[in-house]
Amino acid sequence: PMRLQGFFCFTLLLAASSLAKTSIDSVSLEKLQNVSSSLKWHKLLHYKKSWYGALLSEADGPGFFASPHGAARPQEELEANLKILLENPQPDNPNVEPLFCRFPARRRFLEKEFPELAADFKKVSCGAFDAFKNSVRATGVSFVFSSYFLNNPSSAFGHTFLRFHRTPKVGFEKKVELLDMGVNFGAAATTQNPFLYGIFGL
């Protein structure tokens, strides 16, 4: 009986240590605060300081955040992202892409900042993302600025983009640049005032 009791105690200790390893409770509050207040985390979630000093994300879509209050609480959003990775990254709705398939840079960031948890992050299947990545077949990237005429601010501010160099398909010897993939960033200028238009364009 004593040996059996000792065996059960040892098993319980192993289970407890395993749970502690895979829980964010094992991460110090100081580290959570430091990472959630870092510039990289704020960039990933598009946090900006409002006119009264509070942080608020520029993104407002409900599918962008893991926490219902994530738009205004960086640390709460960070903890919610970690919990999803540790517990179940696959959404209940099969028609919705998992959070970390839509935002893969978050997972890479969290793996780097929390190496003690990264080994226990659950794997996730990203069918749509993998199909898109394979279709791009990028081997390099160029920053393209196509217009500098100040009398045409929409071109000066709107025609700057990234061009991903695609690998030619099998059977095609010559590379065709027009078939490369482009990623554009457009400004939302809501005024015709020339001074304000330039500011909003920037």
Short mmCIF file of C-alpha atoms in Angstrom, two decimals:
data_model
loop_
_atom_site.label_atom_id
_atom_site.label_comp_id
_atom_site.label_asym_id
_atom_site.label_seq_id
_atom_site.Cartn_x
_atom_site.Cartn_y
_atom_site.Cartn_z
CA PRO A 1 0.00 0.00 0.00
CA MET A 2 2.80 2.44 0.82
CA ARG A 3 4.45 1.79 -2.54
CA LEU A 4 1.12 2.24 -4.34
CA GLN A 5 0.47 5.47 -2.45
CA GLY A 6 3.93 6.74 -3.35
CA PHE A 7 3.31 5.87 -7.01
CA PHE A 8 0.07 7.87 -7.05
CA CYS A 9 1.75 10.84 -5.41
CA PHE A 10 4.55 10.72 -7.99
CA THR A 11 1.98 10.55 -10.81
CA LEU A 12 0.09 13.54 -9.40
CA LEU A 13 3.32 15.53 -9.14
CA LEU A 14 4.15 14.77 -12.77
CA ALA A 15 0.67 15.83 -13.87
CA ALA A 16 0.90 19.04 -11.84
CA SER A 17 4.30 19.89 -13.30
CA SER A 18 2.98 19.22 -16.80
CA LEU A 19 0.01 21.54 -16.25
CA ALA A 20 2.28 24.24 -14.87
CA LYS A 21 4.48 23.95 -17.93
CA THR A 22 1.64 24.44 -20.39
CA SER A 23 -0.09 27.27 -18.54
CA ILE A 24 0.58 30.99 -18.77
CA ASP A 25 0.37 31.00 -14.97
CA SER A 26 4.00 29.87 -15.07
CA VAL A 27 4.94 33.17 -16.75
CA SER A 28 5.72 36.04 -14.42
CA LEU A 29 3.41 39.05 -14.38
CA GLU A 30 6.41 41.28 -15.03
CA LYS A 31 7.22 39.47 -18.27
CA LEU A 32 3.62 39.62 -19.47
CA GLN A 33 3.59 43.35 -18.77
CA ASN A 34 6.93 43.90 -20.54
CA VAL A 35 5.96 41.98 -23.66
CA SER A 36 2.47 43.49 -23.88
CA SER A 37 3.94 46.99 -23.60
CA SER A 38 6.65 46.36 -26.20
CA LEU A 39 6.68 48.29 -29.47
CA LYS A 40 6.59 45.05 -31.51
CA TRP A 41 3.37 43.87 -29.86
CA HIS A 42 1.81 47.29 -30.36
CA LYS A 43 2.79 47.22 -34.04
CA LEU A 44 1.33 43.74 -34.56
CA LEU A 45 -2.00 44.76 -33.01
CA HIS A 46 -1.90 48.35 -34.40
CA TYR A 47 -2.12 50.01 -30.98
CA LYS A 48 -1.87 53.79 -30.95
CA LYS A 49 -2.15 56.30 -28.13
CA SER A 50 -5.37 58.27 -28.20
CA TRP A 51 -5.52 62.00 -27.57
CA TYR A 52 -6.14 61.33 -23.86
CA GLY A 53 -3.16 58.94 -23.57
CA ALA A 54 -4.90 55.55 -23.58
CA LEU A 55 -3.87 52.80 -25.97
CA LEU A 56 -6.42 51.84 -28.60
CA SER A 57 -6.03 49.64 -31.66
CA GLU A 58 -6.72 51.11 -35.09
CA ALA A 59 -8.22 47.75 -36.07
CA ASP A 60 -11.88 47.36 -35.16
CA GLY A 61 -12.90 44.03 -36.73
CA PRO A 62 -14.13 41.43 -34.22
CA GLY A 63 -12.05 38.66 -35.85
CA PHE A 64 -8.84 40.61 -35.29
CA PHE A 65 -8.72 40.05 -31.53
CA ALA A 66 -8.66 36.96 -29.31
CA SER A 67 -10.08 38.87 -26.33
CA PRO A 68 -13.39 40.79 -26.40
CA HIS A 69 -11.54 43.74 -24.83
CA GLY A 70 -8.33 43.28 -26.84
CA ALA A 71 -8.71 46.52 -28.79
CA ALA A 72 -7.98 48.56 -25.66
CA ARG A 73 -6.10 46.11 -23.40
CA PRO A 74 -2.78 44.90 -24.85
CA GLN A 75 -1.93 42.60 -21.93
CA GLU A 76 -5.35 40.96 -21.91
CA GLU A 77 -5.04 40.39 -25.65
CA LEU A 78 -1.57 38.91 -25.21
CA GLU A 79 -2.79 36.46 -22.56
CA ALA A 80 -5.78 35.47 -24.72
CA ASN A 81 -3.47 34.74 -27.67
CA LEU A 82 -1.23 32.57 -25.49
CA LYS A 83 -4.21 30.64 -24.12
CA ILE A 84 -5.45 29.89 -27.62
CA LEU A 85 -2.04 28.59 -28.65
CA LEU A 86 -1.75 26.43 -25.54
CA GLU A 87 -5.30 25.08 -25.52
CA ASN A 88 -7.01 25.02 -28.92
CA PRO A 89 -5.98 27.16 -31.88
CA GLN A 90 -8.69 25.70 -34.14
CA PRO A 91 -11.98 27.69 -34.12
CA ASP A 92 -15.30 25.95 -33.53
CA ASN A 93 -16.60 27.15 -36.90
CA PRO A 94 -14.88 25.14 -39.69
CA ASN A 95 -15.61 27.94 -42.17
CA VAL A 96 -13.45 30.42 -40.21
CA GLU A 97 -9.69 30.38 -40.64
CA PRO A 98 -7.82 29.97 -37.31
CA LEU A 99 -6.53 33.18 -35.75
CA PHE A 100 -2.87 32.30 -36.27
CA CYS A 101 -3.44 31.36 -39.91
CA ARG A 102 -4.77 34.85 -40.54
CA PHE A 103 -2.01 36.46 -38.45
CA PRO A 104 1.04 34.15 -38.61
CA ALA A 105 3.43 36.91 -37.48
CA ARG A 106 1.79 36.82 -34.04
CA ARG A 107 2.69 33.17 -33.54
CA ARG A 108 6.30 33.77 -34.58
CA PHE A 109 6.48 36.73 -32.18
CA LEU A 110 5.03 34.72 -29.27
CA GLU A 111 7.31 31.74 -29.96
CA LYS A 112 10.30 34.06 -29.77
CA GLU A 113 9.19 35.95 -26.67
CA PHE A 114 7.97 32.88 -24.74
CA PRO A 115 10.39 30.02 -25.56
CA GLU A 116 9.40 28.31 -22.30
CA LEU A 117 5.86 27.88 -23.69
CA ALA A 118 6.57 27.52 -27.41
CA ALA A 119 7.17 23.75 -27.23
CA ASP A 120 3.61 23.30 -25.97
CA PHE A 121 1.92 25.52 -28.58
CA LYS A 122 -0.65 23.45 -30.43
CA LYS A 123 -0.17 22.86 -34.15
CA VAL A 124 -2.74 24.40 -36.45
CA SER A 125 -3.78 23.54 -40.00
CA CYS A 126 -3.72 26.56 -42.33
CA GLY A 127 -5.08 25.31 -45.65
CA ALA A 128 -5.99 28.67 -47.20
CA PHE A 129 -2.78 30.38 -46.06
CA ASP A 130 -0.57 27.54 -47.31
CA ALA A 131 -2.37 27.55 -50.68
CA PHE A 132 -1.87 31.32 -51.00
CA LYS A 133 1.82 31.09 -50.01
CA ASN A 134 2.43 28.32 -52.53
CA SER A 135 0.69 30.30 -55.28
CA VAL A 136 2.92 33.33 -54.65
CA ARG A 137 6.13 31.25 -54.63
CA ALA A 138 8.11 34.35 -53.59
CA THR A 139 11.90 34.31 -53.86
CA GLY A 140 12.45 38.00 -53.08
CA VAL A 141 10.73 41.33 -52.52
CA SER A 142 11.13 44.87 -53.89
CA PHE A 143 9.88 48.19 -52.54
CA VAL A 144 8.34 50.12 -55.44
CA PHE A 145 7.73 53.88 -55.43
CA SER A 146 6.15 54.75 -58.76
CA SER A 147 5.31 58.46 -58.60
CA TYR A 148 6.75 61.61 -57.03
CA PHE A 149 4.65 64.40 -58.58
CA LEU A 150 3.44 66.66 -55.78
CA ASN A 151 0.57 67.93 -57.92
CA ASN A 152 -0.85 64.39 -57.83
CA PRO A 153 -0.80 63.40 -54.14
CA SER A 154 -3.00 60.35 -54.67
CA SER A 155 -0.24 58.84 -56.81
CA ALA A 156 2.56 60.02 -54.54
CA PHE A 157 0.94 58.47 -51.48
CA GLY A 158 -1.09 55.65 -53.01
CA HIS A 159 1.22 54.07 -55.57
CA THR A 160 3.85 52.77 -53.18
CA PHE A 161 3.79 49.02 -52.78
CA LEU A 162 5.73 45.77 -52.31
CA ARG A 163 6.39 43.48 -55.25
CA PHE A 164 7.01 39.80 -54.54
CA HIS A 165 9.23 38.10 -57.11
CA ARG A 166 7.58 34.84 -58.13
CA THR A 167 9.35 31.68 -59.17
CA PRO A 168 8.62 30.94 -62.85
CA LYS A 169 6.38 27.95 -63.43
CA VAL A 170 7.87 24.74 -64.70
CA GLY A 171 8.26 24.91 -68.47
CA PHE A 172 8.68 28.71 -68.57
CA GLU A 173 12.31 29.76 -69.00
CA LYS A 174 11.76 33.52 -68.99
CA LYS A 175 10.65 35.37 -65.87
CA VAL A 176 7.70 37.73 -66.49
CA GLU A 177 7.65 40.59 -63.96
CA LEU A 178 4.03 41.48 -64.75
CA LEU A 179 3.00 38.17 -63.19
CA ASP A 180 4.58 39.06 -59.83
CA MET A 181 2.35 39.62 -56.81
CA GLY A 182 1.88 43.17 -55.48
CA VAL A 183 0.80 44.33 -52.03
CA ASN A 184 -0.52 47.90 -51.80
CA PHE A 185 -1.27 50.14 -48.83
CA GLY A 186 -3.91 52.78 -49.46
CA ALA A 187 -4.61 55.87 -47.38
CA ALA A 188 -8.15 56.81 -46.37
CA ALA A 189 -8.22 60.57 -47.08
CA THR A 190 -11.69 61.87 -46.25
CA THR A 191 -11.26 65.49 -47.33
CA GLN A 192 -10.57 67.53 -50.47
CA ASN A 193 -8.63 70.18 -48.52
CA PRO A 194 -5.14 70.05 -50.13
CA PHE A 195 -3.25 70.59 -46.86
CA LEU A 196 -5.25 68.04 -44.86
CA TYR A 197 -5.26 65.65 -47.83
CA GLY A 198 -1.46 65.51 -47.73
CA ILE A 199 -1.44 64.91 -43.96
CA PHE A 200 -4.06 62.15 -44.15
CA GLY A 201 -2.24 60.68 -47.13
CA LEU A 202 0.94 60.40 -45.09
#
